[in-house]
Amino acid sequence: MVCPHEKDYRQLSHRLGAPLIREVLASFRSGDISATVAAATLGLGRTRFYEIYADYLQAAAHHRTASWSPGTSGGDHAPDWPTGVEPLLRKLLSAKPPTPYRFAASEVHRRLDFAMDSATVRRWAIEHRLAHGTPAPRPPASQRRWQCLKIGALWQLDATPHRWFPADRKNYPLLDLLDDCSRVCTGAKIYYGEDLLAYFDFLPAAFREHGLPLQLYVDCHSLFFPQHPEALTQLGAALHFYGISLRYARTPQAKGKIERQHQYWQRRLPAVFAAEAITTPQAANSLLRELRRHRNAHEIHRELGRTPNAAAAAARRQERTALRPTPRCPWWPYIWSVRTPIKVGPDGRVPVGHERLRVAVSPGTRVVHCLHPDGSITILAHPPKAGERPAPLLQIR
């Protein structure tokens, strides 16, 4: 049985009397016992044993072994946990599915500003019967893809459908965006469906936060890859308007970095959503935004050996950046909308939802119907064109 006050007596001088300690060290000095036996007798590791033995030898050099006793260095100097750490760990580790230990430590840091190691979380979980199995380590990649030298030179973009909410059997797509150079997660958001409106909501928010990249690395989804090689999809045309090119990956393995980031979210989000009773994308995305920023700022990337934000800052200091500032463009809200050409009817009206509304142009004129991600609608007199200004004829919110 473990004494309830055991941690108060971990110092060697509190556990053993000084005469016994001196006797063991003298026996080791004379060669009567080995270091292993001496360390075991004192209940010490080899490193700490030799530290104490070195101090004992200094006392012997000054003929003070009869009065020598070990100091109080070593032992348990870990700070006491702040109030709230244990209840938070209990909630996270009791969730179904349980939170991974590394993520639990990350959440303690994010919520309570208290740094702790995942091994500490694991030991606490074992002690409190909240331990769970850990996934088998992933095999190393057989081939590592090249890495861009500049931030913003290439962002990897992909969607991963997953059962994010354990109580809901539906798979919701998470749109995921990653800077290839620094591994900064420039965007992550869960949507009800992977469609054009979702991307028109997702991408401009990332561009406003981080700037415009040169390329997006995508798969051959019909939203990106046109049927005719010389054409552009509507999403491709919107990106092209601001000088962003598309680069196509033929296999999921080619986008290994974003695929690993998918795994990162899949291991963590269902557990924290279950612990916090989050069941909808709207509620999930406010938390996901904070998790993404905490990951960028505080979690060490295993390949880079530093946080993504630190890698990005180093690239900026070395002038290795291809990011461009988001332009102040009057076409911005219309570029990121689903645009459909329509013709004004003989009555001078256009269809808007279940209604027909009048516009101030001649019947038979071709105009542009813009459906925005927030559900609002704009009727434009002409499609977007560089060098001209938009002419809204009607706006419905």
mmCIF file of C-alpha atoms in Angstrom:
data_model
loop_
_atom_site.group_PDB
_atom_site.id
_atom_site.type_symbol
_atom_site.label_atom_id
_atom_site.label_comp_id
_atom_site.label_asym_id
_atom_site.label_seq_id
_atom_site.Cartn_x
_atom_site.Cartn_y
_atom_site.Cartn_z
ATOM 1 C CA MET A 1 0.000 0.000 0.000
ATOM 2 C CA VAL A 2 1.312 3.454 -0.935
ATOM 3 C CA CYS A 3 1.558 5.904 1.938
ATOM 4 C CA PRO A 4 -0.813 8.861 1.266
ATOM 5 C CA HIS A 5 2.004 11.291 2.089
ATOM 6 C CA GLU A 6 4.682 9.459 0.118
ATOM 7 C CA LYS A 7 5.623 12.454 -2.011
ATOM 8 C CA ASP A 8 6.524 14.388 1.167
ATOM 9 C CA TYR A 9 9.306 11.838 1.901
ATOM 10 C CA ARG A 10 10.967 11.376 -1.467
ATOM 11 C CA GLN A 11 14.164 13.185 -0.461
ATOM 12 C CA LEU A 12 16.906 10.686 0.456
ATOM 13 C CA SER A 13 17.615 12.419 3.768
ATOM 14 C CA HIS A 14 13.936 12.082 4.676
ATOM 15 C CA ARG A 15 13.763 8.406 3.772
ATOM 16 C CA LEU A 16 17.013 7.051 5.280
ATOM 17 C CA GLY A 17 19.178 7.936 8.224
ATOM 18 C CA ALA A 18 22.565 9.567 7.573
ATOM 19 C CA PRO A 19 24.580 6.732 9.273
ATOM 20 C CA LEU A 20 23.128 4.161 6.874
ATOM 21 C CA ILE A 21 23.821 6.350 3.861
ATOM 22 C CA ARG A 22 27.442 6.918 4.976
ATOM 23 C CA GLU A 23 27.901 3.182 5.536
ATOM 24 C CA VAL A 24 26.665 2.300 2.064
ATOM 25 C CA LEU A 25 28.886 4.906 0.419
ATOM 26 C CA ALA A 26 31.917 3.786 2.448
ATOM 27 C CA SER A 27 31.288 0.168 1.419
ATOM 28 C CA PHE A 28 31.118 1.191 -2.230
ATOM 29 C CA ARG A 29 34.301 3.268 -1.876
ATOM 30 C CA SER A 30 36.165 0.292 -0.428
ATOM 31 C CA GLY A 31 34.908 -2.008 -3.188
ATOM 32 C CA ASP A 32 32.818 -4.215 -0.942
ATOM 33 C CA ILE A 33 29.625 -3.622 -2.964
ATOM 34 C CA SER A 34 28.920 -2.576 -6.537
ATOM 35 C CA ALA A 35 27.327 0.685 -7.675
ATOM 36 C CA THR A 36 24.180 -1.229 -8.630
ATOM 37 C CA VAL A 37 23.811 -2.708 -5.147
ATOM 38 C CA ALA A 38 24.611 0.602 -3.455
ATOM 39 C CA ALA A 39 22.108 2.557 -5.581
ATOM 40 C CA ALA A 40 19.429 -0.084 -4.989
ATOM 41 C CA THR A 41 20.046 -0.037 -1.242
ATOM 42 C CA LEU A 42 19.570 3.723 -1.184
ATOM 43 C CA GLY A 43 16.632 3.610 -3.614
ATOM 44 C CA LEU A 44 18.376 5.855 -6.161
ATOM 45 C CA GLY A 45 19.039 5.825 -9.855
ATOM 46 C CA ARG A 46 22.657 5.540 -10.975
ATOM 47 C CA THR A 47 22.914 9.200 -11.970
ATOM 48 C CA ARG A 48 21.649 10.485 -8.619
ATOM 49 C CA PHE A 49 23.774 7.917 -6.763
ATOM 50 C CA TYR A 50 26.975 9.172 -8.382
ATOM 51 C CA GLU A 51 25.989 12.784 -7.663
ATOM 52 C CA ILE A 52 25.680 11.951 -3.955
ATOM 53 C CA TYR A 53 28.883 9.858 -4.041
ATOM 54 C CA ALA A 54 30.806 12.780 -5.551
ATOM 55 C CA ASP A 55 29.604 14.992 -2.695
ATOM 56 C CA TYR A 56 30.639 12.273 -0.226
ATOM 57 C CA LEU A 57 34.158 12.133 -1.742
ATOM 58 C CA GLN A 58 34.556 15.894 -1.356
ATOM 59 C CA ALA A 59 33.694 15.519 2.325
ATOM 60 C CA ALA A 60 36.225 12.665 2.576
ATOM 61 C CA ALA A 61 38.914 14.892 1.065
ATOM 62 C CA HIS A 62 38.373 17.326 3.949
ATOM 63 C CA HIS A 63 38.112 14.530 6.564
ATOM 64 C CA ARG A 64 34.459 15.266 7.252
ATOM 65 C CA THR A 65 32.866 11.901 6.425
ATOM 66 C CA ALA A 66 31.845 11.285 10.031
ATOM 67 C CA SER A 67 29.544 14.313 9.996
ATOM 68 C CA TRP A 68 28.585 14.305 6.319
ATOM 69 C CA SER A 69 24.933 13.922 5.311
ATOM 70 C CA PRO A 70 23.276 14.243 1.892
ATOM 71 C CA GLY A 71 21.733 17.522 0.868
ATOM 72 C CA THR A 72 18.164 18.001 -0.239
ATOM 73 C CA SER A 73 18.882 18.473 -3.916
ATOM 74 C CA GLY A 74 16.997 16.226 -6.271
ATOM 75 C CA GLY A 75 13.614 14.765 -5.388
ATOM 76 C CA ASP A 76 10.261 16.013 -6.604
ATOM 77 C CA HIS A 77 10.410 19.700 -7.508
ATOM 78 C CA ALA A 78 7.450 19.655 -9.892
ATOM 79 C CA PRO A 79 5.023 22.517 -9.238
ATOM 80 C CA ASP A 80 1.624 21.735 -7.851
ATOM 81 C CA TRP A 81 -1.061 21.511 -10.505
ATOM 82 C CA PRO A 82 -3.341 24.537 -10.719
ATOM 83 C CA THR A 83 -6.964 24.186 -9.724
ATOM 84 C CA GLY A 84 -8.926 22.817 -12.637
ATOM 85 C CA VAL A 85 -6.275 20.550 -14.172
ATOM 86 C CA GLU A 86 -7.555 17.308 -12.672
ATOM 87 C CA PRO A 87 -11.254 17.978 -13.439
ATOM 88 C CA LEU A 88 -10.335 18.867 -17.021
ATOM 89 C CA LEU A 89 -8.235 15.718 -17.455
ATOM 90 C CA ARG A 90 -11.004 13.605 -15.956
ATOM 91 C CA LYS A 91 -13.562 15.066 -18.389
ATOM 92 C CA LEU A 92 -11.331 14.654 -21.444
ATOM 93 C CA LEU A 93 -10.136 11.143 -20.617
ATOM 94 C CA SER A 94 -13.637 9.969 -19.670
ATOM 95 C CA ALA A 95 -15.126 11.010 -23.032
ATOM 96 C CA LYS A 96 -16.234 8.411 -25.548
ATOM 97 C CA PRO A 97 -13.955 8.202 -27.485
ATOM 98 C CA PRO A 98 -11.276 9.233 -24.933
ATOM 99 C CA THR A 99 -8.963 12.130 -25.679
ATOM 100 C CA PRO A 100 -5.405 11.139 -26.683
ATOM 101 C CA TYR A 101 -2.843 11.907 -23.973
ATOM 102 C CA ARG A 102 -0.930 14.380 -26.107
ATOM 103 C CA PHE A 103 -4.105 16.270 -26.938
ATOM 104 C CA ALA A 104 -5.171 16.272 -23.275
ATOM 105 C CA ALA A 105 -1.837 17.882 -22.363
ATOM 106 C CA SER A 106 -2.308 20.387 -25.182
ATOM 107 C CA GLU A 107 -5.795 21.280 -23.923
ATOM 108 C CA VAL A 108 -4.499 21.821 -20.379
ATOM 109 C CA HIS A 109 -1.933 24.213 -21.826
ATOM 110 C CA ARG A 110 -4.471 26.017 -24.024
ATOM 111 C CA ARG A 111 -7.217 26.363 -21.422
ATOM 112 C CA LEU A 112 -5.260 26.723 -18.171
ATOM 113 C CA ASP A 113 -1.864 27.970 -19.429
ATOM 114 C CA PHE A 114 -0.141 25.081 -17.661
ATOM 115 C CA ALA A 115 2.458 23.094 -19.593
ATOM 116 C CA MET A 116 2.615 19.371 -18.983
ATOM 117 C CA ASP A 117 3.969 16.341 -20.818
ATOM 118 C CA SER A 118 1.810 13.653 -22.395
ATOM 119 C CA ALA A 119 3.687 11.041 -20.308
ATOM 120 C CA THR A 120 2.538 12.858 -17.152
ATOM 121 C CA VAL A 121 -1.048 12.685 -18.398
ATOM 122 C CA ARG A 122 -0.643 8.981 -19.093
ATOM 123 C CA ARG A 123 0.728 8.267 -15.603
ATOM 124 C CA TRP A 124 -2.122 10.219 -14.039
ATOM 125 C CA ALA A 125 -4.639 8.327 -16.197
ATOM 126 C CA ILE A 126 -3.195 4.967 -15.137
ATOM 127 C CA GLU A 127 -3.269 5.988 -11.470
ATOM 128 C CA HIS A 128 -6.914 7.097 -11.739
ATOM 129 C CA ARG A 129 -8.036 4.148 -13.894
ATOM 130 C CA LEU A 130 -8.699 6.347 -16.924
ATOM 131 C CA ALA A 131 -5.972 4.882 -19.127
ATOM 132 C CA HIS A 132 -6.820 3.779 -22.640
ATOM 133 C CA GLY A 133 -5.018 1.980 -25.407
ATOM 134 C CA THR A 134 -2.746 3.973 -27.665
ATOM 135 C CA PRO A 135 -2.768 3.482 -31.451
ATOM 136 C CA ALA A 136 0.089 1.579 -32.996
ATOM 137 C CA PRO A 137 2.843 3.879 -34.309
ATOM 138 C CA ARG A 138 2.560 4.660 -37.989
ATOM 139 C CA PRO A 139 5.264 3.111 -40.168
ATOM 140 C CA PRO A 140 7.716 5.637 -41.587
ATOM 141 C CA ALA A 141 6.930 6.933 -45.035
ATOM 142 C CA SER A 142 8.773 5.051 -47.748
ATOM 143 C CA GLN A 143 9.432 8.267 -49.628
ATOM 144 C CA ARG A 144 9.261 11.855 -48.444
ATOM 145 C CA ARG A 145 8.040 14.426 -50.923
ATOM 146 C CA TRP A 146 9.969 17.611 -51.500
ATOM 147 C CA GLN A 147 9.233 20.634 -49.339
ATOM 148 C CA CYS A 148 8.790 24.197 -50.555
ATOM 149 C CA LEU A 149 11.479 26.617 -49.434
ATOM 150 C CA LYS A 150 9.113 29.594 -49.137
ATOM 151 C CA ILE A 151 5.973 30.061 -47.115
ATOM 152 C CA GLY A 152 3.021 30.725 -49.390
ATOM 153 C CA ALA A 153 4.660 29.040 -52.375
ATOM 154 C CA LEU A 154 2.260 26.098 -52.025
ATOM 155 C CA TRP A 155 -0.708 25.412 -49.768
ATOM 156 C CA GLN A 156 -2.138 21.903 -49.636
ATOM 157 C CA LEU A 157 -5.948 21.821 -49.731
ATOM 158 C CA ASP A 158 -8.175 18.799 -49.158
ATOM 159 C CA ALA A 159 -11.431 17.691 -47.564
ATOM 160 C CA THR A 160 -11.858 14.732 -45.230
ATOM 161 C CA PRO A 161 -15.342 13.397 -44.433
ATOM 162 C CA HIS A 162 -15.507 11.908 -40.957
ATOM 163 C CA ARG A 163 -17.889 11.135 -38.129
ATOM 164 C CA TRP A 164 -16.822 14.104 -36.007
ATOM 165 C CA PHE A 165 -19.749 13.935 -33.574
ATOM 166 C CA PRO A 166 -19.995 10.472 -31.930
ATOM 167 C CA ALA A 167 -23.749 10.843 -31.319
ATOM 168 C CA ASP A 168 -24.381 11.633 -35.004
ATOM 169 C CA ARG A 169 -23.804 8.928 -37.589
ATOM 170 C CA LYS A 170 -23.404 11.407 -40.440
ATOM 171 C CA ASN A 171 -19.985 12.103 -41.955
ATOM 172 C CA TYR A 172 -19.356 15.828 -42.267
ATOM 173 C CA PRO A 173 -16.499 17.109 -44.474
ATOM 174 C CA LEU A 174 -13.712 19.066 -42.842
ATOM 175 C CA LEU A 175 -11.908 21.419 -45.245
ATOM 176 C CA ASP A 176 -8.220 21.481 -44.380
ATOM 177 C CA LEU A 177 -5.501 23.869 -45.558
ATOM 178 C CA LEU A 178 -1.759 23.625 -44.823
ATOM 179 C CA ASP A 179 1.301 25.668 -45.777
ATOM 180 C CA ASP A 180 3.788 23.231 -47.327
ATOM 181 C CA CYS A 181 6.896 25.027 -46.030
ATOM 182 C CA SER A 182 6.086 25.873 -42.407
ATOM 183 C CA ARG A 183 3.227 23.381 -41.734
ATOM 184 C CA VAL A 184 1.087 26.269 -40.506
ATOM 185 C CA CYS A 185 -2.531 25.122 -40.638
ATOM 186 C CA THR A 186 -3.984 28.100 -42.488
ATOM 187 C CA GLY A 187 -7.572 26.873 -42.291
ATOM 188 C CA ALA A 188 -9.755 24.077 -40.886
ATOM 189 C CA LYS A 189 -13.550 24.122 -40.806
ATOM 190 C CA ILE A 190 -16.386 21.581 -40.779
ATOM 191 C CA TYR A 191 -19.269 21.959 -43.256
ATOM 192 C CA TYR A 192 -22.535 20.176 -43.897
ATOM 193 C CA GLY A 193 -21.391 19.321 -47.417
ATOM 194 C CA GLU A 194 -18.400 19.695 -49.733
ATOM 195 C CA ASP A 195 -19.719 22.069 -52.353
ATOM 196 C CA LEU A 196 -18.775 25.287 -54.099
ATOM 197 C CA LEU A 197 -20.338 27.512 -51.449
ATOM 198 C CA ALA A 198 -18.298 25.773 -48.751
ATOM 199 C CA TYR A 199 -15.046 26.531 -50.579
ATOM 200 C CA PHE A 200 -16.160 30.109 -51.288
ATOM 201 C CA ASP A 201 -16.680 30.554 -47.547
ATOM 202 C CA PHE A 202 -13.510 28.728 -46.503
ATOM 203 C CA LEU A 203 -10.809 30.051 -48.830
ATOM 204 C CA PRO A 204 -11.285 33.836 -48.586
ATOM 205 C CA ALA A 205 -11.278 33.606 -44.776
ATOM 206 C CA ALA A 206 -7.869 31.872 -44.924
ATOM 207 C CA PHE A 207 -6.577 34.430 -47.433
ATOM 208 C CA ARG A 208 -7.678 37.341 -45.225
ATOM 209 C CA GLU A 209 -5.909 35.808 -42.229
ATOM 210 C CA HIS A 210 -2.636 34.759 -43.884
ATOM 211 C CA GLY A 211 -2.374 36.370 -47.332
ATOM 212 C CA LEU A 212 -2.545 34.989 -50.868
ATOM 213 C CA PRO A 213 -0.408 31.938 -51.774
ATOM 214 C CA LEU A 214 0.985 31.205 -55.226
ATOM 215 C CA GLN A 215 -0.497 27.714 -55.630
ATOM 216 C CA LEU A 216 -3.018 25.368 -54.079
ATOM 217 C CA TYR A 217 -2.162 21.655 -54.205
ATOM 218 C CA VAL A 218 -5.456 19.805 -54.775
ATOM 219 C CA ASP A 219 -6.810 16.495 -56.016
ATOM 220 C CA CYS A 220 -8.797 15.920 -59.192
ATOM 221 C CA HIS A 221 -12.200 16.685 -57.679
ATOM 222 C CA SER A 222 -14.634 18.124 -60.233
ATOM 223 C CA LEU A 223 -14.644 21.423 -58.314
ATOM 224 C CA PHE A 224 -10.967 21.832 -59.213
ATOM 225 C CA PHE A 225 -10.296 19.756 -62.314
ATOM 226 C CA PRO A 226 -12.172 20.875 -65.464
ATOM 227 C CA GLN A 227 -13.551 18.528 -68.093
ATOM 228 C CA HIS A 228 -11.714 20.477 -70.790
ATOM 229 C CA PRO A 229 -7.963 21.036 -70.206
ATOM 230 C CA GLU A 230 -8.043 24.630 -71.437
ATOM 231 C CA ALA A 231 -11.000 25.621 -69.270
ATOM 232 C CA LEU A 232 -11.322 26.580 -65.610
ATOM 233 C CA THR A 233 -13.946 25.532 -63.126
ATOM 234 C CA GLN A 234 -15.761 28.363 -61.370
ATOM 235 C CA LEU A 235 -13.567 27.812 -58.313
ATOM 236 C CA GLY A 236 -10.455 27.719 -60.491
ATOM 237 C CA ALA A 237 -11.535 30.948 -62.202
ATOM 238 C CA ALA A 238 -12.083 32.655 -58.847
ATOM 239 C CA LEU A 239 -8.579 31.692 -57.728
ATOM 240 C CA HIS A 240 -7.100 32.723 -61.075
ATOM 241 C CA PHE A 241 -8.684 36.184 -60.712
ATOM 242 C CA TYR A 242 -6.285 36.782 -57.792
ATOM 243 C CA GLY A 243 -3.289 35.041 -59.352
ATOM 244 C CA ILE A 244 -3.559 31.738 -57.484
ATOM 245 C CA SER A 245 -2.780 28.648 -59.533
ATOM 246 C CA LEU A 246 -3.908 25.049 -59.029
ATOM 247 C CA ARG A 247 -1.537 22.114 -58.936
ATOM 248 C CA TYR A 248 -3.051 18.637 -59.176
ATOM 249 C CA ALA A 249 -2.037 15.579 -57.173
ATOM 250 C CA ARG A 250 -2.892 12.298 -58.869
ATOM 251 C CA THR A 251 -2.901 10.188 -55.678
ATOM 252 C CA PRO A 252 -3.650 10.820 -51.975
ATOM 253 C CA GLN A 253 -0.076 9.743 -51.147
ATOM 254 C CA ALA A 254 1.226 12.714 -53.126
ATOM 255 C CA LYS A 255 -0.423 15.013 -50.572
ATOM 256 C CA GLY A 256 1.124 13.290 -47.575
ATOM 257 C CA LYS A 257 1.358 16.396 -45.379
ATOM 258 C CA ILE A 258 -2.335 17.240 -45.574
ATOM 259 C CA GLU A 259 -3.266 13.568 -45.184
ATOM 260 C CA ARG A 260 -1.298 13.452 -41.914
ATOM 261 C CA GLN A 261 -3.055 16.607 -40.782
ATOM 262 C CA HIS A 262 -6.389 14.862 -41.472
ATOM 263 C CA GLN A 263 -5.266 12.083 -39.106
ATOM 264 C CA TYR A 264 -4.331 14.689 -36.513
ATOM 265 C CA TRP A 265 -7.884 16.102 -36.502
ATOM 266 C CA GLN A 266 -9.551 12.675 -36.713
ATOM 267 C CA ARG A 267 -7.770 11.464 -33.578
ATOM 268 C CA ARG A 268 -8.535 14.571 -31.547
ATOM 269 C CA LEU A 269 -11.753 16.281 -32.540
ATOM 270 C CA PRO A 270 -14.305 13.502 -31.884
ATOM 271 C CA ALA A 271 -12.970 13.095 -28.344
ATOM 272 C CA VAL A 272 -13.062 16.784 -27.444
ATOM 273 C CA PHE A 273 -16.470 17.268 -29.092
ATOM 274 C CA ALA A 274 -17.812 14.357 -27.036
ATOM 275 C CA ALA A 275 -16.284 15.765 -23.841
ATOM 276 C CA GLU A 276 -17.795 19.203 -24.476
ATOM 277 C CA ALA A 277 -21.159 17.872 -25.754
ATOM 278 C CA ILE A 278 -20.665 19.620 -29.107
ATOM 279 C CA THR A 279 -22.980 18.168 -31.763
ATOM 280 C CA THR A 280 -23.171 20.679 -34.644
ATOM 281 C CA PRO A 281 -20.649 22.147 -37.091
ATOM 282 C CA GLN A 282 -21.513 25.688 -35.951
ATOM 283 C CA ALA A 283 -20.554 24.959 -32.343
ATOM 284 C CA ALA A 284 -17.573 22.847 -33.433
ATOM 285 C CA ASN A 285 -16.006 25.491 -35.651
ATOM 286 C CA SER A 286 -15.637 28.106 -32.923
ATOM 287 C CA LEU A 287 -13.609 25.602 -30.876
ATOM 288 C CA LEU A 288 -11.766 24.316 -33.943
ATOM 289 C CA ARG A 289 -10.546 27.839 -34.690
ATOM 290 C CA GLU A 290 -8.937 28.035 -31.240
ATOM 291 C CA LEU A 291 -7.440 24.536 -31.535
ATOM 292 C CA ARG A 292 -5.925 25.377 -34.919
ATOM 293 C CA ARG A 293 -4.279 28.557 -33.631
ATOM 294 C CA HIS A 294 -2.984 26.809 -30.518
ATOM 295 C CA ARG A 295 -1.493 24.034 -32.647
ATOM 296 C CA ASN A 296 0.299 26.566 -34.860
ATOM 297 C CA ALA A 297 1.673 28.515 -31.904
ATOM 298 C CA HIS A 298 2.537 25.865 -29.317
ATOM 299 C CA GLU A 299 2.798 22.308 -30.660
ATOM 300 C CA ILE A 300 6.209 21.132 -31.848
ATOM 301 C CA HIS A 301 6.101 19.588 -35.315
ATOM 302 C CA ARG A 302 7.980 16.302 -35.224
ATOM 303 C CA GLU A 303 9.695 16.813 -38.599
ATOM 304 C CA LEU A 304 10.564 20.505 -38.202
ATOM 305 C CA GLY A 305 11.540 20.312 -34.524
ATOM 306 C CA ARG A 306 9.691 23.567 -33.758
ATOM 307 C CA THR A 307 6.231 25.031 -33.906
ATOM 308 C CA PRO A 308 4.721 25.926 -37.296
ATOM 309 C CA ASN A 309 4.559 29.602 -36.318
ATOM 310 C CA ALA A 310 8.260 29.531 -35.388
ATOM 311 C CA ALA A 311 9.082 27.937 -38.750
ATOM 312 C CA ALA A 312 7.071 30.625 -40.549
ATOM 313 C CA ALA A 313 8.771 33.399 -38.551
ATOM 314 C CA ALA A 314 12.199 31.992 -39.429
ATOM 315 C CA ALA A 315 11.247 31.933 -43.109
ATOM 316 C CA ARG A 316 10.183 35.580 -42.942
ATOM 317 C CA ARG A 317 13.449 36.604 -41.272
ATOM 318 C CA GLN A 318 15.327 34.870 -44.080
ATOM 319 C CA GLU A 319 13.051 36.518 -46.671
ATOM 320 C CA ARG A 320 11.700 33.149 -47.768
ATOM 321 C CA THR A 321 8.100 34.175 -48.336
ATOM 322 C CA ALA A 322 5.895 34.168 -51.417
ATOM 323 C CA LEU A 323 2.752 35.366 -49.628
ATOM 324 C CA ARG A 324 0.995 38.415 -51.010
ATOM 325 C CA PRO A 325 -1.299 40.741 -49.060
ATOM 326 C CA THR A 326 -5.024 40.344 -49.609
ATOM 327 C CA PRO A 327 -6.028 43.057 -52.107
ATOM 328 C CA ARG A 328 -8.623 45.725 -51.429
ATOM 329 C CA CYS A 329 -10.649 44.697 -54.432
ATOM 330 C CA PRO A 330 -14.269 45.796 -54.992
ATOM 331 C CA TRP A 331 -14.945 42.466 -56.700
ATOM 332 C CA TRP A 332 -13.908 40.428 -53.637
ATOM 333 C CA PRO A 333 -17.403 39.512 -52.317
ATOM 334 C CA TYR A 334 -18.629 38.682 -55.837
ATOM 335 C CA ILE A 335 -15.655 36.568 -56.875
ATOM 336 C CA TRP A 336 -16.357 34.300 -53.875
ATOM 337 C CA SER A 337 -19.974 33.634 -54.841
ATOM 338 C CA VAL A 338 -21.747 31.110 -57.049
ATOM 339 C CA ARG A 339 -22.423 33.140 -60.198
ATOM 340 C CA THR A 340 -25.117 32.215 -62.690
ATOM 341 C CA PRO A 341 -25.931 34.230 -65.850
ATOM 342 C CA ILE A 342 -29.659 34.942 -66.177
ATOM 343 C CA LYS A 343 -31.812 36.971 -68.529
ATOM 344 C CA VAL A 344 -34.203 39.709 -67.483
ATOM 345 C CA GLY A 345 -37.751 38.687 -68.378
ATOM 346 C CA PRO A 346 -40.194 40.641 -70.556
ATOM 347 C CA ASP A 347 -41.723 42.039 -67.356
ATOM 348 C CA GLY A 348 -38.353 43.540 -66.311
ATOM 349 C CA ARG A 349 -37.971 41.036 -63.493
ATOM 350 C CA VAL A 350 -35.504 38.294 -62.572
ATOM 351 C CA PRO A 351 -36.057 35.128 -60.496
ATOM 352 C CA VAL A 352 -34.747 35.411 -56.932
ATOM 353 C CA GLY A 353 -35.625 32.345 -54.878
ATOM 354 C CA HIS A 354 -39.399 31.857 -55.101
ATOM 355 C CA GLU A 355 -39.988 35.444 -56.210
ATOM 356 C CA ARG A 356 -39.529 37.557 -59.294
ATOM 357 C CA LEU A 357 -38.067 40.977 -58.558
ATOM 358 C CA ARG A 358 -37.732 44.016 -60.770
ATOM 359 C CA VAL A 359 -34.304 45.326 -61.832
ATOM 360 C CA ALA A 360 -33.435 48.645 -63.452
ATOM 361 C CA VAL A 361 -32.309 47.329 -66.854
ATOM 362 C CA SER A 362 -34.076 46.601 -70.109
ATOM 363 C CA PRO A 363 -35.967 43.313 -70.603
ATOM 364 C CA GLY A 364 -33.812 40.690 -72.291
ATOM 365 C CA THR A 365 -30.578 42.029 -70.741
ATOM 366 C CA ARG A 366 -28.188 39.383 -69.433
ATOM 367 C CA VAL A 367 -27.231 39.892 -65.791
ATOM 368 C CA VAL A 368 -25.372 37.831 -63.173
ATOM 369 C CA HIS A 369 -27.043 36.138 -60.217
ATOM 370 C CA CYS A 370 -24.583 35.849 -57.276
ATOM 371 C CA LEU A 371 -25.332 33.498 -54.374
ATOM 372 C CA HIS A 372 -23.042 34.305 -51.442
ATOM 373 C CA PRO A 373 -21.935 31.795 -48.768
ATOM 374 C CA ASP A 374 -24.037 33.555 -46.115
ATOM 375 C CA GLY A 375 -27.180 32.977 -48.214
ATOM 376 C CA SER A 376 -27.526 36.542 -49.480
ATOM 377 C CA ILE A 377 -28.062 37.242 -53.189
ATOM 378 C CA THR A 378 -26.773 39.993 -55.462
ATOM 379 C CA ILE A 379 -27.758 40.725 -59.057
ATOM 380 C CA LEU A 380 -24.861 42.277 -60.992
ATOM 381 C CA ALA A 381 -25.132 44.174 -64.246
ATOM 382 C CA HIS A 382 -22.061 42.384 -65.663
ATOM 383 C CA PRO A 383 -19.612 39.661 -64.649
ATOM 384 C CA PRO A 384 -16.365 40.494 -62.777
ATOM 385 C CA LYS A 385 -13.729 42.132 -64.909
ATOM 386 C CA ALA A 386 -10.405 43.597 -63.836
ATOM 387 C CA GLY A 387 -10.249 47.349 -64.286
ATOM 388 C CA GLU A 388 -13.995 47.836 -63.913
ATOM 389 C CA ARG A 389 -16.175 48.305 -60.883
ATOM 390 C CA PRO A 390 -19.136 46.112 -59.941
ATOM 391 C CA ALA A 391 -22.602 47.459 -60.667
ATOM 392 C CA PRO A 392 -25.086 45.803 -58.273
ATOM 393 C CA LEU A 393 -28.664 46.027 -59.471
ATOM 394 C CA LEU A 394 -30.289 44.250 -56.543
ATOM 395 C CA GLN A 395 -29.182 42.933 -53.151
ATOM 396 C CA ILE A 396 -31.233 40.546 -51.015
ATOM 397 C CA ARG A 397 -30.088 39.641 -47.473
#
